[in-house]
Protein backbone atom coordinates (compact mmCIF):
# COMPACT_ATOMS: atom_id res chain seq x y z
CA UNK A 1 -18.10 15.82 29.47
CA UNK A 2 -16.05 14.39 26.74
CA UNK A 3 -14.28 11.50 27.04
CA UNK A 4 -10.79 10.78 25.33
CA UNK A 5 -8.41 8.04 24.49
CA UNK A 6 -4.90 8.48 22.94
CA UNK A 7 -3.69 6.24 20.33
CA UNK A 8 -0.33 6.13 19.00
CA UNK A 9 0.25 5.09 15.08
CA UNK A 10 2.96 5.62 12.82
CA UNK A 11 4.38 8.24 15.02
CA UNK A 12 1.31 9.72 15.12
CA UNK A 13 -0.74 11.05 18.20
CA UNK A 14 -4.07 11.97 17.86
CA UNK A 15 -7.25 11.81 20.19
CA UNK A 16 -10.51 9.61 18.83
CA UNK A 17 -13.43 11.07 20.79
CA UNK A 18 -16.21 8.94 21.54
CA UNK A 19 -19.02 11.01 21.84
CA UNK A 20 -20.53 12.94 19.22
CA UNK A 21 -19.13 15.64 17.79
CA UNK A 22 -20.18 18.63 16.05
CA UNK A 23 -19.25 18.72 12.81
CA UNK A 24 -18.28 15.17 10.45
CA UNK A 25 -16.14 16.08 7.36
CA UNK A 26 -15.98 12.61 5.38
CA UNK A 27 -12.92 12.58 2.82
CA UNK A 28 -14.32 10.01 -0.15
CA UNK A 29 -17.31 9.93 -2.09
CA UNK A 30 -17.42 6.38 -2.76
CA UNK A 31 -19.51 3.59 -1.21
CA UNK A 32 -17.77 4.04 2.50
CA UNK A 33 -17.92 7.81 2.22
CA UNK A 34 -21.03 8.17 1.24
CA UNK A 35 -22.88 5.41 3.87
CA UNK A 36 -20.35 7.61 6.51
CA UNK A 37 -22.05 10.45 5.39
CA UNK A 38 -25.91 9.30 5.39
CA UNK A 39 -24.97 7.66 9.13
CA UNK A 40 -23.72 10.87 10.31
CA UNK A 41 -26.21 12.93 8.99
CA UNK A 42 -28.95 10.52 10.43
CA UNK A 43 -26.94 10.86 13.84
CA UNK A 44 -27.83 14.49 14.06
CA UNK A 45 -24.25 15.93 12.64
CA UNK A 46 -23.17 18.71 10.71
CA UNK A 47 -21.95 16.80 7.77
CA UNK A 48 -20.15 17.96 4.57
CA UNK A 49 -18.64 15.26 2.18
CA UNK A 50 -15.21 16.18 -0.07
CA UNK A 51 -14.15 14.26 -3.02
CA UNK A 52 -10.73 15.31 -4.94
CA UNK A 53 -12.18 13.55 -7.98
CA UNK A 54 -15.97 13.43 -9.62
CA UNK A 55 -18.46 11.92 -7.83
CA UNK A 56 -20.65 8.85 -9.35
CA UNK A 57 -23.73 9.58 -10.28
CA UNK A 58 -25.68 7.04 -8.55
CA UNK A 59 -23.80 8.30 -4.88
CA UNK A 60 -24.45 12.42 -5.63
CA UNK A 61 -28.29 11.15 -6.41
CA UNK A 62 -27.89 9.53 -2.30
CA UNK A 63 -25.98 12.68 -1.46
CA UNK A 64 -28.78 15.04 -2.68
CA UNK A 65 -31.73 13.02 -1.25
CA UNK A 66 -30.27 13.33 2.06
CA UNK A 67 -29.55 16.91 1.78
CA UNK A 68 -25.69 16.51 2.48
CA UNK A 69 -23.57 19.04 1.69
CA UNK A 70 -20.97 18.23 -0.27
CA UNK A 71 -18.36 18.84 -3.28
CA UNK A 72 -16.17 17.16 -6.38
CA UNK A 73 -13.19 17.50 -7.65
CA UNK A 74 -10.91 19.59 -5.38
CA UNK A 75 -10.39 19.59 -1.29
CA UNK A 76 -11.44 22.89 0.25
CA UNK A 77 -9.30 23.48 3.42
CA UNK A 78 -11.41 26.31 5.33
CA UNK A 79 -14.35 23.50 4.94
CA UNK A 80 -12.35 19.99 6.26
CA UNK A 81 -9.66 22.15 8.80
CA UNK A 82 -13.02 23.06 10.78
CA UNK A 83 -14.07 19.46 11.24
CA UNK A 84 -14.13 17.67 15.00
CA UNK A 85 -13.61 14.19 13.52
CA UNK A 86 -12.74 13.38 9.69
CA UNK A 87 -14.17 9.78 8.38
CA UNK A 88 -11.25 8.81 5.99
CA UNK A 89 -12.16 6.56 3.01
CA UNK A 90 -9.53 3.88 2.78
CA UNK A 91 -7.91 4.44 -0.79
CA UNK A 92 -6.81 7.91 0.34
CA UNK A 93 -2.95 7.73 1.64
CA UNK A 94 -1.42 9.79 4.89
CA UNK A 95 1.23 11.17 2.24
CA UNK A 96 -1.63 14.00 0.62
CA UNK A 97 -1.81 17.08 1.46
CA UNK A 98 -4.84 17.59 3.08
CA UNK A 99 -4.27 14.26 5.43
CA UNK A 100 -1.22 16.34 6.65
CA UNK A 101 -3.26 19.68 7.22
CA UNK A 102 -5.72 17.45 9.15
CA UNK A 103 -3.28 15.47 11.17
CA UNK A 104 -1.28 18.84 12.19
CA UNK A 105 -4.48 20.42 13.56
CA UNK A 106 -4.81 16.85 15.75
CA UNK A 107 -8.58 16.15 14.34
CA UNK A 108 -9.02 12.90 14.53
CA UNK A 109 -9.43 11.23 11.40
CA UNK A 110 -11.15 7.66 11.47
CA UNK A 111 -12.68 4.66 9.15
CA UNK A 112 -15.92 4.06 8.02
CA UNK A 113 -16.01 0.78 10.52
CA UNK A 114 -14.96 2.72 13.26
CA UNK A 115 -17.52 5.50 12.92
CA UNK A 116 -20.40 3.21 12.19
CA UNK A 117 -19.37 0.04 15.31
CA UNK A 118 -20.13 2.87 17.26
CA UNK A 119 -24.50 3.02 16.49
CA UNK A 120 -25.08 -0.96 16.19
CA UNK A 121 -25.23 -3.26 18.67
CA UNK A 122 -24.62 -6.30 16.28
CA UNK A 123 -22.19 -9.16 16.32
CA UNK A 124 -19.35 -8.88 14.29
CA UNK A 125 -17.31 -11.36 12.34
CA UNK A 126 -14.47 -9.18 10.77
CA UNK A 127 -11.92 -10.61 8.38
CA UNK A 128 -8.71 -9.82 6.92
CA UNK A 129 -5.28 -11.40 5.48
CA UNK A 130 -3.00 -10.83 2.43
CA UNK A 131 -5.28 -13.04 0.35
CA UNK A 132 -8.85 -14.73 0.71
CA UNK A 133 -10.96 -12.52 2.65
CA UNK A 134 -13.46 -11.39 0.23
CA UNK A 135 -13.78 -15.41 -0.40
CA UNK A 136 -13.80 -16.22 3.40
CA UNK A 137 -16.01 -13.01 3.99
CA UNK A 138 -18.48 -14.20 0.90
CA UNK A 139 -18.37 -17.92 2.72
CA UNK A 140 -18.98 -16.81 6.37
CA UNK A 141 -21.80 -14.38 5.23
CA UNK A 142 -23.64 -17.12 2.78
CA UNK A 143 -23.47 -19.44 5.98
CA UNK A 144 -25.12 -17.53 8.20
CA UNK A 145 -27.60 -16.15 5.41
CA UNK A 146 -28.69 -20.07 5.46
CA UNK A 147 -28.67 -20.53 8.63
CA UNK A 148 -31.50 -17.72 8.59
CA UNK A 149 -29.52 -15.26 10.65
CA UNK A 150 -30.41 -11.25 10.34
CA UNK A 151 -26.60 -11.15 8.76
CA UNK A 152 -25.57 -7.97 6.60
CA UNK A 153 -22.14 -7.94 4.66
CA UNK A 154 -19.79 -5.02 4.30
CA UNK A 155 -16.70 -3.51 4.65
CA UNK A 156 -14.47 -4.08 1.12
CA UNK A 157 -17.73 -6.10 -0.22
CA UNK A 158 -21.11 -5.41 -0.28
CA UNK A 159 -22.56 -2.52 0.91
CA UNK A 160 -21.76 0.31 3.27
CA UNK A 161 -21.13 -1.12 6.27
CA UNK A 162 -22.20 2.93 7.83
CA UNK A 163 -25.36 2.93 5.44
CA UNK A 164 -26.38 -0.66 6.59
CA UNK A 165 -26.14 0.84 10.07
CA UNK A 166 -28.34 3.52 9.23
CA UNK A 167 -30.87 1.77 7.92
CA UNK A 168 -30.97 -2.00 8.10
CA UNK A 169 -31.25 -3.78 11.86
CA UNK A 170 -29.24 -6.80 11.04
CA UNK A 171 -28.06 -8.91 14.50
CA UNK A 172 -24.59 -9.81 12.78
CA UNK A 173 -22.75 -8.31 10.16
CA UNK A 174 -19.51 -10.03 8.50
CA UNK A 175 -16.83 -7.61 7.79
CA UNK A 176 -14.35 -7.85 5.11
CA UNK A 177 -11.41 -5.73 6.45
CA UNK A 178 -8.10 -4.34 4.42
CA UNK A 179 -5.13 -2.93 6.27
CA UNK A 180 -5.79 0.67 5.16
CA UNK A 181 -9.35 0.11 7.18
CA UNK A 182 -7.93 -1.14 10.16
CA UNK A 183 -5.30 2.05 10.39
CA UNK A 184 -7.99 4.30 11.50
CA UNK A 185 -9.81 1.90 13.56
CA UNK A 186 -8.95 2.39 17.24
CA UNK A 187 -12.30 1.94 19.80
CA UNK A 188 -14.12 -1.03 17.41
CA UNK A 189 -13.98 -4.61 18.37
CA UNK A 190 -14.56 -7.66 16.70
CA UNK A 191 -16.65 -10.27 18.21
CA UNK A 192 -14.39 -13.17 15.89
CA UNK A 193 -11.56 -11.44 14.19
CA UNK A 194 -10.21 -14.15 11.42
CA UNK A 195 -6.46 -13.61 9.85
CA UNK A 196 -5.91 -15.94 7.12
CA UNK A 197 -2.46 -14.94 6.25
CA UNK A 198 0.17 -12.06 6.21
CA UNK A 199 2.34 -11.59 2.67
CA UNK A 200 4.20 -8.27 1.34
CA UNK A 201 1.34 -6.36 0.08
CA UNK A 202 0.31 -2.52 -0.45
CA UNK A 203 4.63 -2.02 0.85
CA UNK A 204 4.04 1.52 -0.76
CA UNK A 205 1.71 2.36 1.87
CA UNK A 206 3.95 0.96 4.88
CA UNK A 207 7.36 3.07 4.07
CA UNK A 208 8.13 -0.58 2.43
CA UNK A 209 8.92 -2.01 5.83
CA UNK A 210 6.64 -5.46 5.79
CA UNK A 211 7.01 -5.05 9.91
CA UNK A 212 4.66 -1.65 9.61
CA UNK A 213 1.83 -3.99 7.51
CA UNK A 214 2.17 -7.30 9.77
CA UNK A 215 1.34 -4.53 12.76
CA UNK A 216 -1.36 -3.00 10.70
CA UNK A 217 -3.66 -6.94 9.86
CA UNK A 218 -2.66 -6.82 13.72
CA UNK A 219 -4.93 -4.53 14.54
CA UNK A 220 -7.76 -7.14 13.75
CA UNK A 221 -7.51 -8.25 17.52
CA UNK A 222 -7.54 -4.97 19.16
CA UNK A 223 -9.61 -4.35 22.07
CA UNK A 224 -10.43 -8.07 22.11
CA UNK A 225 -10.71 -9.28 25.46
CA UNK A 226 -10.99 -13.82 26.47
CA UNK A 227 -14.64 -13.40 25.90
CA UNK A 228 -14.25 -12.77 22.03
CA UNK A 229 -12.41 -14.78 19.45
CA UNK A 230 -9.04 -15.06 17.29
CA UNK A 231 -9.34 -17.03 14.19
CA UNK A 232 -5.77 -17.67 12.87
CA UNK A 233 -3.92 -19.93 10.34
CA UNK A 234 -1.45 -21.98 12.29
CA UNK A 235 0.37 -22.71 9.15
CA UNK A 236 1.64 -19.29 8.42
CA UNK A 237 5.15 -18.44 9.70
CA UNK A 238 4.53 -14.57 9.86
CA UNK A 239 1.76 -14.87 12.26
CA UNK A 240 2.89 -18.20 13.85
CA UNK A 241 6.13 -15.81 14.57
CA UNK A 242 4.28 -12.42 15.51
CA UNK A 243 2.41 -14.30 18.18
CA UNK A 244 4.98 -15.81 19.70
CA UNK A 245 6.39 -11.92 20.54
CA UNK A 246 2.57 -10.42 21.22
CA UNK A 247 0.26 -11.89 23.52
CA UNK A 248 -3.10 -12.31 22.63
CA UNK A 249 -6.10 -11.39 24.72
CA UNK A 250 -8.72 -13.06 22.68
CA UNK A 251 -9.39 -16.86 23.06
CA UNK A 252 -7.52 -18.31 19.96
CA UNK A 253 -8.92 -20.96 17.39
CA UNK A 254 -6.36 -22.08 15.08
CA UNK A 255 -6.77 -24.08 12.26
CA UNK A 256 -4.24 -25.94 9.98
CA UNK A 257 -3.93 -28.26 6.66
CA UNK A 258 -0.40 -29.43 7.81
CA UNK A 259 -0.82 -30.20 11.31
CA UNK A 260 -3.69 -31.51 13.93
CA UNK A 261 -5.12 -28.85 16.35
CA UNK A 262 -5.61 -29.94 19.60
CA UNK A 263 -8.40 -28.18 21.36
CA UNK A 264 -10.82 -25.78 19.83
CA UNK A 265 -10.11 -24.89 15.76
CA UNK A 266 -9.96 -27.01 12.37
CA UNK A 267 -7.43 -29.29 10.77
CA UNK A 268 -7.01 -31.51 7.52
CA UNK A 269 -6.12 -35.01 8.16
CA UNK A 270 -5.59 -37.22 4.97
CA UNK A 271 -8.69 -35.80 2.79
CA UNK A 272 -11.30 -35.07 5.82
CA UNK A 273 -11.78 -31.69 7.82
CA UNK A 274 -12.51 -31.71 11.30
CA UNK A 275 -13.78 -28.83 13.26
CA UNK A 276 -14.25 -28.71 17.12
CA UNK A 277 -15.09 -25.69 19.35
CA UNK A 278 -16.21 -25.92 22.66
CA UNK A 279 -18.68 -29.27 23.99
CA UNK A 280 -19.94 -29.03 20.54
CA UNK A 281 -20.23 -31.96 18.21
CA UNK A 282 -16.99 -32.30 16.36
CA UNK A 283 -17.74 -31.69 12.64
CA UNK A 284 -16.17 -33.45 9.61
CA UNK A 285 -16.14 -33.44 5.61
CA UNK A 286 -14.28 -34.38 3.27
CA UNK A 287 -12.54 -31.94 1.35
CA UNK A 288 -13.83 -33.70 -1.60
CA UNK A 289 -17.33 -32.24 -1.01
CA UNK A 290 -16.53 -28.90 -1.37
CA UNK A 291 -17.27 -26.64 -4.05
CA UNK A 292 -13.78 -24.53 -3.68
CA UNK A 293 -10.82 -26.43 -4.89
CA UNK A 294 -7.33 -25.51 -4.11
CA UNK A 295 -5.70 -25.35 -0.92
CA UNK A 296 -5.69 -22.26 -0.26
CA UNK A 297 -9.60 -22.33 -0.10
CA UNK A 298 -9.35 -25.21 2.40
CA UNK A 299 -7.67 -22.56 5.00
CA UNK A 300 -10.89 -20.20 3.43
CA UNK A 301 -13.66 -22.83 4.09
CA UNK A 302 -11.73 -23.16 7.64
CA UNK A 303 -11.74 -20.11 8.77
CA UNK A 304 -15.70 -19.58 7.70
CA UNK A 305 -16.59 -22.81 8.96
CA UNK A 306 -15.24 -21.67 12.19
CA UNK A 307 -16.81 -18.31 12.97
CA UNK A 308 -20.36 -19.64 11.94
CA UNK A 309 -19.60 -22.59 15.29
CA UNK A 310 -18.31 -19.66 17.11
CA UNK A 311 -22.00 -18.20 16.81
CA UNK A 312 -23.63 -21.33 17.00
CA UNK A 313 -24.64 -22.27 13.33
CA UNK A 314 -25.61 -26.08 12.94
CA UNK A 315 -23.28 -29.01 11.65
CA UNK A 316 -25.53 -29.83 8.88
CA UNK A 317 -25.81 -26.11 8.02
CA UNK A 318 -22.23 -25.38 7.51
CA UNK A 319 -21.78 -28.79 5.81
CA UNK A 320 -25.14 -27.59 2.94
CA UNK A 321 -23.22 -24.46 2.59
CA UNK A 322 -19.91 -25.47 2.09
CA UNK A 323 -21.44 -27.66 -0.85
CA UNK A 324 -23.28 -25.00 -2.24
CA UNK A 325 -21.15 -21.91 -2.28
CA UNK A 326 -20.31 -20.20 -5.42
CA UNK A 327 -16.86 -18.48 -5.54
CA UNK A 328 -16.62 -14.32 -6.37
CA UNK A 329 -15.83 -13.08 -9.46
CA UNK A 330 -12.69 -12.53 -10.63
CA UNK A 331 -11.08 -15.13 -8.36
CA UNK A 332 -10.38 -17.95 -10.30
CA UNK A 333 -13.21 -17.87 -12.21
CA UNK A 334 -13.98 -19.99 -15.36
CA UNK A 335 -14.42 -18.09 -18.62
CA UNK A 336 -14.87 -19.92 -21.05
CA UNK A 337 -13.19 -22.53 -23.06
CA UNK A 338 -11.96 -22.73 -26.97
CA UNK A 339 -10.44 -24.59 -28.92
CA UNK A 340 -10.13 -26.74 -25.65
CA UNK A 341 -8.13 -24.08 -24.12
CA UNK A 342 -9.69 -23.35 -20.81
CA UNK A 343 -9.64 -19.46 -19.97
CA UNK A 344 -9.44 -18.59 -15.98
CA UNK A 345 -10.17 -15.07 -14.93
CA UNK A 346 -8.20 -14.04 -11.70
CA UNK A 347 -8.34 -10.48 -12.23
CA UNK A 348 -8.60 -10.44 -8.04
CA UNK A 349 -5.19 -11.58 -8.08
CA UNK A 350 -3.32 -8.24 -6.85
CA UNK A 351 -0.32 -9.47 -5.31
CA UNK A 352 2.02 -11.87 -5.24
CA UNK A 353 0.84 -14.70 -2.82
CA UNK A 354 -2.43 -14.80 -4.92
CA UNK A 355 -0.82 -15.27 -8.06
CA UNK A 356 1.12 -18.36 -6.32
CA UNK A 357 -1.72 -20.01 -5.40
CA UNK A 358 -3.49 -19.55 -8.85
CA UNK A 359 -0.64 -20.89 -10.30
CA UNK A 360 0.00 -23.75 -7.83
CA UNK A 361 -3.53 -25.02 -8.69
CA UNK A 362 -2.85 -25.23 -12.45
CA UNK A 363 -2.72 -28.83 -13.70
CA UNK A 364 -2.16 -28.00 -17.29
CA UNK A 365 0.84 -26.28 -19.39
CA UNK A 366 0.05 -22.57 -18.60
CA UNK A 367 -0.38 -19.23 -20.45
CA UNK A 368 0.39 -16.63 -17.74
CA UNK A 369 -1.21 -13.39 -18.30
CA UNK A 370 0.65 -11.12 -16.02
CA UNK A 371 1.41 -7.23 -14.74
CA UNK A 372 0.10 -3.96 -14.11
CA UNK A 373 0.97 -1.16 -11.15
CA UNK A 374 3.56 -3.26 -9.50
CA UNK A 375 3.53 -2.73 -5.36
CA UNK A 376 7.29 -3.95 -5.00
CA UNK A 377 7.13 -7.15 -5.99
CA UNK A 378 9.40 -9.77 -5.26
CA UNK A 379 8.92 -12.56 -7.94
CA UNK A 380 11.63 -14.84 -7.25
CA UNK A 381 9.16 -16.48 -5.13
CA UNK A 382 7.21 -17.54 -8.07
CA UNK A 383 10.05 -18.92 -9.90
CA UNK A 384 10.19 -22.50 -9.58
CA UNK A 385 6.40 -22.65 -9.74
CA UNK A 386 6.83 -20.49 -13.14
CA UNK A 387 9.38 -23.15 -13.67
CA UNK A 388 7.08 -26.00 -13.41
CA UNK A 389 3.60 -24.77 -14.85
CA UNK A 390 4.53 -21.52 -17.14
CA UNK A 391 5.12 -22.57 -20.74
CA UNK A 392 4.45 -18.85 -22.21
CA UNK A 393 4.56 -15.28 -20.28
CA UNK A 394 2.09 -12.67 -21.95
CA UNK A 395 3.30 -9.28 -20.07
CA UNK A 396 -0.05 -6.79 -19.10
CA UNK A 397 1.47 -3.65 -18.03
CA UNK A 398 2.93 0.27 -19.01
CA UNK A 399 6.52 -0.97 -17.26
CA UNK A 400 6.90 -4.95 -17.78
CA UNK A 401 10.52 -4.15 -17.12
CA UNK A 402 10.97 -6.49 -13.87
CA UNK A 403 9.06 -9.03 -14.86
CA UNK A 404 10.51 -10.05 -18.24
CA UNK A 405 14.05 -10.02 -16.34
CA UNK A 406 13.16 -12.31 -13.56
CA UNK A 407 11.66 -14.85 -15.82
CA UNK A 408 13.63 -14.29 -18.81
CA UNK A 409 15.95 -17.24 -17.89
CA UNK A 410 12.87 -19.46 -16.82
CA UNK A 411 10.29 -19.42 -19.67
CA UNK A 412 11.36 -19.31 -23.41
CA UNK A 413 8.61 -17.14 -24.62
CA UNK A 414 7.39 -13.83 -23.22
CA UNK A 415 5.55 -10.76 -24.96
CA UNK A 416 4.74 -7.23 -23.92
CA UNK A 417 0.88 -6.04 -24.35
CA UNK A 418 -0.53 -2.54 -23.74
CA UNK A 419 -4.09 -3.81 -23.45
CA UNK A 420 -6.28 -6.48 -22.75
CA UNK A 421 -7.62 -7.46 -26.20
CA UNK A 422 -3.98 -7.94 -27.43
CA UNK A 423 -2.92 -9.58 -24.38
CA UNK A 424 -5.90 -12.02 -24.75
CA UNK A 425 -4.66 -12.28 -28.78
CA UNK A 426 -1.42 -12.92 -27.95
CA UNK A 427 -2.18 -16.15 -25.10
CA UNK A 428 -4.41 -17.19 -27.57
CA UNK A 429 -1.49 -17.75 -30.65
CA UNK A 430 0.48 -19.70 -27.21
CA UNK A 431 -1.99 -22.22 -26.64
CA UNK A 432 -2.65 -25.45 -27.64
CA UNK A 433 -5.76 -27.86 -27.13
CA UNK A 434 -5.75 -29.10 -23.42
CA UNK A 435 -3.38 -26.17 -22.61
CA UNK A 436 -4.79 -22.66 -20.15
CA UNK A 437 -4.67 -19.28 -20.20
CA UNK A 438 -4.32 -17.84 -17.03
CA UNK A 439 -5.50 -14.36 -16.14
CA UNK A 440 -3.58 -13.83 -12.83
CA UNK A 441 -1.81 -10.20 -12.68
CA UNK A 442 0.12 -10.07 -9.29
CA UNK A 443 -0.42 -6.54 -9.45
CA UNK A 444 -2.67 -3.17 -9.05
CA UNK A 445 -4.85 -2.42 -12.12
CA UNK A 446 -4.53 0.97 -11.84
CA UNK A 447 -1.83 1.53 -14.96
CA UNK A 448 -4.68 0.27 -17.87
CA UNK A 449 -7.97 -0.11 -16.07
CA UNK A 450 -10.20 1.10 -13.86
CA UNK A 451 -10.06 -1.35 -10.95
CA UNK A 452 -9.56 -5.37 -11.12
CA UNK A 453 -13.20 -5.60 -11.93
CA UNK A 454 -13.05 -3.42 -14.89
CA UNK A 455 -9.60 -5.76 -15.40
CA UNK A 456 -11.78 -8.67 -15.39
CA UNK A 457 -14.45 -7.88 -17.30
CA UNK A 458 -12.30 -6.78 -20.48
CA UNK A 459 -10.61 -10.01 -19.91
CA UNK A 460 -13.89 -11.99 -20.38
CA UNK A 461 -15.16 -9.86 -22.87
CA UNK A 462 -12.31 -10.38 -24.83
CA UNK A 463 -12.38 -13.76 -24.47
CA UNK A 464 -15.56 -14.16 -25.60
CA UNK A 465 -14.57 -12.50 -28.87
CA UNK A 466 -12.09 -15.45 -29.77
């Protein structure tokens, strides 16, 4: 007998099955395709893996070794339009073709997460939010990792979170979780679901209506029932105001750098953190002893600190690891310095909240390296910041069109670049000893480089040429 549950999204109504089916066509030969693939085909499925582009080389080697049929570089219908389920990978939008072809035969297409919560046992501690996670999910994971826990990572960092399945037996597994992923997750639950924050991002996915992506980070609490738990920031007014209309079933733990929390979750009074949950004892630090500055990595250090009480990591655990954390690359990450110009790689920076707090913790007259695939913007909310910290604009980008006219009138000089070398050139001639160059795009990378990573690393590189 199989049994079915319909779920409604976008206007779309399709049945996830959850029992096996007979035949898995994954869509994405990238890390989550590929660990989809290797879990279904160790689950006893008929698997065959498409990929409109190439495939690496290092995940056709995986494909091969498991005997998994597959193919590159084009999407062959009479091969996916047979499939029971489809396991989407999250970079490929509804809008193409095939997604279409799929959806109008009603075969279910899910995520990676959803596919592989469905063969572990495990706790989860799943995170998502505008800007952050990968920090928070980095944090949370390097906290349980010293508190000795069986802990894998996954999701948007680290490995497969479907290959891990397959082949590791970890007893928790922290989850970093974009919007796209949680669209095609409908049955999985998080044990602690964490939402750091809700800003306009990926709008060109969402039919630009910011209601469609605060629905979509949403869907971190579905299924969640008073037994499991909702980490939230109290301090932002999207969610503050979305849960105010939508009732919660999981037990909420707030926390807050503006406020006191009464009751379970984490607040900043003066300079000290204090975290309760439960009869446990209350735990405090001073925000001076952590190795993240800024505040928008207080709310990050929150959030983490809070999910490793949840599962019952020690005080003087969480305290050693919040001391001893290094931050991921390409978040505000120290290059180098010449000339005693300090260079700051924050190639991660993809939207516009991120590039706000990059440039809120800036302390020193600022050259802003900025631009790329632009996701509809709206920069006016970086104006009086600009305003305040900006003293040069170097433009990264094929269109630089709407930036150089929304801070035309605010900073006196601004330049167009076509690549990173010449951007780098360019802040360079800007700066003055004591001054910083500040890699911080507010956009996609996708118009020059590869990813932000590849983004990054030219930035460094070129740095390191000066």
């Amino acid at each position: 007998m199989v049994v079915s549950k319909k779920h409604i999204l976008k206007n779309q109504v399709f049945v996830a099955k959850t029992t096996n089916t007979k035949r898995i066509v994954v869509l994405g030969g990238g890390e989550s395709g590929v660990g989809s693939a290797i879990l279904a085909k160790k689950k006893g499925f008929d698997v065959f893996l498409s990929d409109y582009n190439k495939l690496k080389p290092v995940y056709k080697k995986q494909l091969q070794k498991h005997e998994i049929v597959f193919e590159e570089g084009k999407h062959t219908q009479s091969k996916i339009l047979n499939a029971n389920t489809v396991i989407k990978s999250p970079g490929i939008p509804n809008t193409v073709d095939i997604i279409k072809k799929i959806k109008n035969k009603n075969i279910p297409i899910i995520s990676e997460i959803e596919f592989a919560g469905r063969y572990t046992k495990a706790k989860t501690i799943c995170i998502t939010g505008s800007n952050g996670k990968t920090t928070t999910t980095l944090l949370a994971y390097h906290i349980l990792k010293t508190a000795g826990y069986k802990v894998g990572l996954g999701g948007n960092v680290g490995k497969s979170f479907a290959y891990q399945v397959a082949t590791k037996r970890f007893e928790y597994y922290v989850l970093e979780l974009s919007s796209f992923q949680l669209d095609d997750m409908f049955e999985f639950k998080a044990n602690v679901s964490i939402l750091l924050n809700i800003t306009p991002d990926h709008l060109d996915r969402y039919e630009y209506q910011f209601e469609n992506y605060i629905k979509s980070k949403f869907r971190i609490t579905q299924n969640q029932t008073k037994t499991e738990h909702f980490i939230y920031c109290k301090d932002d007014s999207v969610i503050s105001n979305y849960l105010t209309k939508h009732k919660q079933s999981a037990s909420q733990v707030p926390f807050s750098i503006t406020k006191p929390i009464k009751g379970n979750g984490a607040f900043l009074k003066k300079t000290t953190i204090t975290l309760t949950y439960k009869n446990q004892k209350p735990f405090t630090m001073s925000m001076y002893q952590l190795t993240l500055n800024g505040k928008h990595n207080l709310y990050n250090s929150m959030a983490a600190a809070l999910a490793s009480k949840i599962v019952n990591v020690k005080n003087s655990v969480i305290r050693e690891s919040l001391e001893t954390f290094e931050n991921v690359e390409h978040r505000l990450e120290h290059v180098n310095t010449v000339n005693k110009v300090l260079y700051i790689n924050d190639s991660k920076s993809t939207n516009i909240n991120s590039a706000w707090y990059a440039l809120e913790s800036m302390n020193t007259p600022t050259v802003w390296i900025v631009g790329g695939q632009d996701k509809g913007n709206n920069y006016a909310e970086l104006e009086e910041l600009v305003k305040a910290k900006v003293k040069a604009i170097v433009c990264l980008g094929v269109n630089n069109k709407k930036i150089i006219k929304s801070f035309s009138h605010v900073v006196e000089y601004i330049v167009e670049t076509k690549n990173m070398v010449d951007a780098v050139k360019q802040a360079y001639k800007f700066s003055k000893e004591g001054d910083t160059v500040l890699l911080s795009p507010a956009c996609a990378s996708f118009d020059l480089f590869d990813n932000y990573e590849d983004r990054g690393a030219q930035f460094k590189k070129a740095v390191r040429k000066l």
